Amino acid sequence: MKAIILVIDGLADRPVKALNYKTPLEASDRNNLNALAEKGITGILDPISPGIRAGSDTSHLAILGYDPFKVYTGRGPFEASGMGIELTGGDVAFRCNFATVDNNLIVKDRRAGRIENTEELEKAIAEKVKLEVDYEFKSLKYRATLVLKGKDLSCEVSDTDPHESRVKVKKPEALKKEAEKTAEILWDFSIKAHRVLKEYPINKNRELPANFLLARGAGITPELRSFKEKYNINAACIATTAIIKGITKLAGFDLIEAEADYSARISQAIDALNTRDLVLINIKEADEAGHDNKPEEKIRVIEKLDRSMDKLLGFVRENYLVVLPDHSTPCGVGEHTGDTVPVLIAGPEVRSDSVERFDERSTTLGGLGRIRAKHIMPIILDLMNKSHKFGA
């Protein structure tokens, strides 16, 4: 038997006044998700532990059975890996956002209006910004990654990203004495890149110019035991974001280039199971709607995805499916929160419960109860008959 883990990034939400105090999931038409909930077993899940605001990186690590408290060094290395940068010992990687700041470095928009094309800006930075150490810089839309390469570097530096708008960019600080050099180099890069970006022609014509790079998540290459070695199964990942590609790449997954259409991605996953045991699919757009405070857009994403899920109803007759968000991104908050998320598991030998709807409140009555992300892999491996007995 094979399995698909469908992660609907940032799907879970809180009641929204404009939706008559329903969540976007509750307010959506979701016939296929509800049908899968009715066929399967449901529950609620803490991505890390109660009240902890999980990042997409730490939550995906936990879903895949890795202890983020032991293996997580920062977001940067996963972003770098997902963008195709090979990290070596001593490299320090950062996740960056193209952002909009004013003349006083006050952040106006942390994503520069979700700028779509940053290839020219990436090239300009690489050509014009010189540092005392070597570096690599790559971007994809408003997201980017910076990797510093050299001797005596440390990941113990604070973010320049203030993580909110209408406040000033933060000057990086060394969290340990040995990181003072790295903090200075990061700030040198930030200011030099700002000078290049604010004078670049395409930014002069934008309402929200991409004129600063906010850096966060400094880290070194984590040590991840390969998924194959850990579970003796072959796995693949279908995702559009660098961070998810990077996590799974470092875990030894095959990366499959994601189709734009949701239905096509599901078909890709089913086809990939001809030669693999498990496929992870990440759907990002619900999370973006949450960050942008757009509940109606989140509903649109949910309904579009749900209409694409017909073939999964047949898939679960002989295989297993896990559906869950990696964390909550409530539209009223615009950021990740520590709320529980709904989870469902469907398949041929699942003990179904009485829940008939997939949403944040209905699944509180499910047979899984309240579990954590770290329990997903043991449960699915047991259902696939690929787990080992504990004890004699």
XYZ file of C-alpha atoms in Angstrom:
392
model
C 0.000 0.000 0.000
C 1.104 3.547 -0.782
C 0.419 6.929 0.846
C 0.006 10.605 0.009
C 0.448 13.332 2.608
C -1.414 16.435 1.403
C -0.315 19.506 3.349
C -2.591 22.501 2.778
C -0.232 25.169 4.037
C -1.705 27.599 6.567
C -5.253 26.336 5.976
C -6.495 26.419 9.567
C -8.027 29.677 10.762
C -10.106 31.334 13.459
C -13.757 32.484 13.286
C -14.111 35.523 11.014
C -16.778 38.128 11.808
C -17.403 38.842 8.109
C -18.125 35.126 7.614
C -20.705 35.032 10.424
C -18.011 33.792 12.782
C -17.166 30.796 10.647
C -13.637 29.982 9.587
C -12.886 30.130 5.843
C -12.823 26.323 5.848
C -16.246 26.149 7.512
C -17.628 28.760 5.101
C -16.380 26.970 1.981
C -18.029 24.421 -0.294
C -15.804 21.376 0.223
C -17.681 18.263 -0.834
C -14.588 16.154 -1.460
C -12.862 17.077 1.791
C -16.070 16.283 3.658
C -16.435 12.969 1.820
C -12.879 12.026 2.765
C -13.569 12.977 6.383
C -16.665 10.765 6.338
C -14.673 7.858 4.898
C -11.754 8.288 7.272
C -10.754 9.094 10.800
C -10.283 12.685 11.918
C -8.916 14.689 14.785
C -7.064 17.839 15.704
C -3.313 18.252 15.717
C -0.707 20.439 17.370
C 2.080 21.008 14.833
C 4.669 21.188 17.620
C 2.905 21.415 20.978
C -0.066 23.379 22.372
C 0.230 27.102 21.806
C 3.557 26.956 19.964
C 3.567 28.945 16.727
C 5.177 26.601 14.225
C 7.026 27.702 11.134
C 6.463 25.865 7.887
C 9.946 24.430 8.317
C 9.616 23.086 11.855
C 6.099 21.773 11.237
C 7.090 19.886 8.075
C 10.075 18.405 9.890
C 7.715 17.182 12.613
C 5.189 15.804 10.103
C 7.991 13.797 8.494
C 9.089 12.414 11.846
C 12.144 14.563 12.545
C 12.515 16.250 15.928
C 12.848 19.967 15.118
C 14.308 20.620 18.563
C 17.250 18.402 17.616
C 17.776 18.971 13.880
C 16.600 22.536 13.235
C 19.396 25.079 12.805
C 17.402 27.830 11.078
C 15.244 28.393 8.017
C 18.035 29.617 5.767
C 19.643 26.259 4.880
C 16.332 24.773 3.728
C 15.618 27.794 1.522
C 19.115 27.607 0.047
C 18.847 23.891 -0.655
C 15.431 24.363 -2.253
C 16.844 27.038 -4.558
C 19.667 24.776 -5.662
C 22.543 26.185 -3.623
C 24.889 23.492 -2.343
C 25.968 24.238 1.213
C 29.367 23.276 2.574
C 30.755 23.277 6.093
C 31.002 26.775 7.534
C 28.420 28.335 5.189
C 25.690 30.420 6.824
C 22.361 30.707 5.000
C 19.520 33.215 5.396
C 15.969 33.426 4.082
C 15.346 36.877 2.617
C 12.294 38.807 1.464
C 12.310 41.571 -1.108
C 10.529 44.304 0.851
C 9.511 47.944 0.557
C 11.029 50.473 2.968
C 10.930 54.273 3.125
C 13.924 56.618 3.395
C 14.150 55.936 7.128
C 14.168 52.143 6.595
C 10.639 51.839 7.958
C 9.051 48.721 6.472
C 5.987 49.521 4.345
C 5.445 46.029 2.886
C 7.379 42.909 3.907
C 6.854 41.304 0.478
C 7.087 44.323 -1.842
C 3.532 43.745 -3.034
C 4.373 40.075 -3.670
C 6.589 41.061 -6.594
C 6.499 38.339 -9.261
C 9.733 38.838 -11.196
C 13.017 39.491 -9.398
C 15.522 38.018 -11.867
C 16.877 41.435 -12.886
C 17.201 42.499 -9.263
C 18.970 39.262 -8.358
C 21.463 39.777 -11.183
C 22.098 43.411 -10.230
C 22.866 42.472 -6.640
C 25.230 39.674 -7.665
C 27.099 42.028 -10.004
C 27.295 45.150 -7.850
C 27.379 44.062 -4.199
C 30.891 43.135 -3.052
C 31.630 41.731 0.413
C 34.730 40.668 2.311
C 33.577 37.056 1.921
C 32.150 35.118 -1.002
C 28.379 34.715 -1.164
C 25.574 33.275 -3.275
C 22.227 34.972 -3.727
C 19.171 33.547 -5.483
C 15.544 34.619 -5.660
C 12.126 33.362 -6.677
C 9.467 36.066 -6.782
C 9.645 37.977 -3.484
C 11.474 35.166 -1.709
C 15.252 34.912 -1.765
C 18.161 33.225 -0.055
C 21.607 34.513 0.876
C 24.509 32.190 1.661
C 27.701 33.615 3.155
C 30.822 31.555 2.469
C 34.069 32.008 4.344
C 36.051 31.379 7.497
C 34.935 32.140 11.041
C 31.266 32.664 10.204
C 28.470 31.933 12.675
C 24.707 31.505 12.417
C 24.230 33.082 15.850
C 22.973 36.389 14.479
C 19.591 38.063 14.818
C 17.215 38.875 11.962
C 17.070 42.145 10.076
C 13.411 41.342 9.387
C 11.203 42.938 12.081
C 8.391 40.505 11.057
C 5.851 43.333 10.848
C 5.208 46.504 8.882
C 5.395 50.125 10.043
C 8.526 49.470 12.097
C 12.191 49.978 11.279
C 14.476 47.361 9.775
C 16.524 45.775 12.540
C 20.299 45.965 12.515
C 21.571 42.400 13.050
C 23.150 41.613 16.386
C 25.644 38.926 17.323
C 23.961 36.519 19.733
C 27.385 35.172 20.626
C 30.766 36.926 20.480
C 32.016 34.690 17.665
C 29.142 35.945 15.485
C 30.185 39.615 15.497
C 31.930 39.298 12.123
C 28.878 37.638 10.547
C 26.518 40.315 11.879
C 28.731 43.036 10.386
C 28.879 41.279 7.001
C 25.103 40.769 6.944
C 24.491 44.463 7.614
C 27.088 45.413 4.999
C 25.220 43.262 2.472
C 21.859 44.716 3.516
C 22.919 48.348 3.069
C 24.815 47.769 -0.177
C 21.907 45.793 -1.644
C 19.511 48.571 -0.579
C 21.587 51.144 -2.473
C 21.506 49.005 -5.609
C 17.798 48.221 -5.363
C 16.466 51.702 -4.673
C 18.195 53.067 -7.794
C 17.229 50.204 -10.076
C 14.931 51.345 -12.931
C 12.078 48.868 -12.421
C 11.769 49.946 -8.793
C 11.314 53.582 -9.764
C 8.070 52.631 -11.533
C 6.613 50.428 -8.787
C 4.103 51.624 -6.212
C 5.792 49.231 -3.781
C 9.444 49.110 -4.871
C 11.446 46.023 -3.926
C 14.169 48.138 -2.340
C 15.345 46.156 0.680
C 16.171 42.557 1.545
C 14.891 41.486 4.958
C 16.964 38.574 6.266
C 15.946 35.978 8.812
C 16.456 32.383 9.879
C 20.256 32.170 9.856
C 21.420 28.577 9.942
C 24.019 26.011 8.989
C 23.381 22.755 7.144
C 21.293 20.478 9.408
C 22.092 16.821 9.847
C 19.044 14.903 8.633
C 19.026 11.138 8.532
C 17.695 10.151 5.119
C 14.009 9.267 4.929
C 14.914 6.000 3.198
C 17.295 5.004 5.977
C 14.883 6.155 8.677
C 11.768 4.353 7.412
C 12.920 2.094 4.551
C 10.529 3.752 2.114
C 11.099 5.735 -1.072
C 9.530 9.181 -1.110
C 8.978 12.147 -3.406
C 7.851 15.742 -2.913
C 5.675 17.997 -5.074
C 5.924 21.625 -3.931
C 6.362 25.117 -5.329
C 8.201 26.787 -2.446
C 11.929 26.524 -1.864
C 11.654 25.785 1.837
C 9.592 22.606 1.364
C 11.757 21.514 -1.551
C 14.827 22.111 0.589
C 13.599 20.146 3.604
C 12.630 17.141 1.529
C 15.744 17.338 -0.652
C 17.981 17.242 2.422
C 15.914 14.279 3.668
C 16.613 12.410 0.434
C 13.238 12.811 -1.302
C 12.965 12.901 -5.077
C 11.773 16.349 -6.162
C 9.033 16.443 -8.801
C 8.448 19.767 -10.569
C 4.949 20.833 -9.550
C 2.328 21.495 -12.193
C 0.408 24.758 -11.822
C -2.974 23.012 -11.692
C -3.972 21.321 -8.417
C -5.611 18.383 -10.158
C -2.442 17.836 -12.191
C -0.359 17.785 -9.003
C -2.580 15.095 -7.524
C -2.209 13.093 -10.730
C 1.555 13.598 -10.521
C 1.536 12.197 -6.988
C -0.532 9.144 -7.906
C 1.721 8.449 -10.898
C 4.849 8.881 -8.763
C 3.635 6.124 -6.454
C 4.287 3.612 -9.225
C 7.939 3.764 -8.149
C 7.696 5.248 -4.639
C 5.948 4.451 -1.393
C 4.986 7.954 -0.263
C 4.496 11.383 -1.817
C 4.228 14.703 0.017
C 2.224 17.450 -1.716
C 2.363 21.013 -0.393
C -0.309 23.536 -1.444
C 0.875 27.039 -0.514
C -1.850 29.470 -1.572
C -4.124 29.208 1.492
C -1.219 30.333 3.664
C -0.620 33.358 1.455
C -4.287 34.356 1.757
C -3.987 34.144 5.534
C -0.866 36.314 5.581
C -2.634 38.837 3.353
C -5.711 38.965 5.660
C -8.020 37.787 2.862
C -10.617 35.249 4.088
C -12.551 35.319 0.804
C -9.362 34.481 -1.078
C -8.691 31.608 1.302
C -12.204 30.290 0.600
C -11.503 30.536 -3.131
C -8.298 28.502 -2.736
C -10.056 25.871 -0.614
C -12.881 25.455 -3.111
C -10.512 25.325 -6.078
C -8.461 22.607 -4.382
C -11.541 20.685 -3.283
C -12.857 20.540 -6.854
C -9.518 19.011 -7.861
C -9.665 16.160 -5.347
C -12.196 13.814 -6.996
C -9.615 11.183 -7.900
C -8.506 10.903 -4.255
C -11.892 9.365 -3.379
C -10.949 6.383 -5.521
C -7.323 6.469 -4.398
C -8.221 5.753 -0.759
C -9.955 2.473 -1.626
C -6.531 0.832 -1.859
C -4.085 3.420 -0.480
C -3.772 5.920 2.344
C -4.211 9.666 2.391
C -3.368 12.162 5.113
C -4.780 15.691 4.797
C -3.708 18.424 7.191
C -2.438 21.996 7.391
C 1.097 22.458 8.684
C -0.069 25.303 10.934
C -2.782 27.925 11.318
C -2.523 31.251 9.504
C -5.667 33.127 10.600
C -6.758 35.918 8.288
C -7.460 38.159 11.259
C -3.887 37.805 12.503
C -1.938 37.591 9.254
C 0.683 35.378 10.849
C 1.102 31.830 12.114
C -0.576 31.025 15.426
C -0.393 28.163 17.894
C -3.930 26.875 17.288
C -4.630 23.233 16.570
C -5.299 22.191 12.972
C -7.757 19.618 11.572
C -6.384 16.307 10.305
C -7.918 13.371 8.454
C -6.571 9.965 7.488
C -8.461 7.876 4.943
C -7.724 4.464 3.499
C -8.835 0.839 3.205
C -8.284 -0.268 6.806
C -8.934 2.965 8.665
C -11.414 2.778 11.548
C -13.701 5.596 10.488
C -15.403 7.812 13.046
C -18.722 9.680 13.004
C -17.319 13.009 11.747
C -18.747 14.025 8.368
C -17.152 17.436 7.836
C -13.547 18.550 7.573
C -13.010 21.769 9.488
C -11.457 23.106 12.671
C -14.479 22.467 14.931
C -16.048 19.303 13.503
C -12.797 17.346 13.766
C -12.552 18.008 17.509
C -14.985 15.065 17.809
C -12.846 12.727 15.697
C -11.437 9.352 16.609
C -7.815 10.482 16.470
C -8.436 12.855 19.347
C -5.735 15.478 19.830
C -2.374 14.387 18.464
C 0.868 16.048 17.398
C 2.553 16.242 14.016
C 5.240 13.834 15.214
C 2.567 11.109 15.415
C 1.679 11.239 11.694
C 4.509 9.056 10.394
C 4.103 6.301 13.036
C 0.357 6.142 12.299
C 0.751 6.015 8.525
C 3.623 3.506 8.683
C 1.491 1.256 10.878
C -1.398 1.436 8.397
C 1.002 0.678 5.527
C 2.293 -2.309 7.513
C 5.809 -0.876 7.475
C 6.330 -0.325 11.185
C 8.086 -2.540 13.698
C 6.829 -3.931 16.982
C 7.957 -2.205 20.158
C 8.852 -4.938 22.602
C 8.813 -8.723 22.438
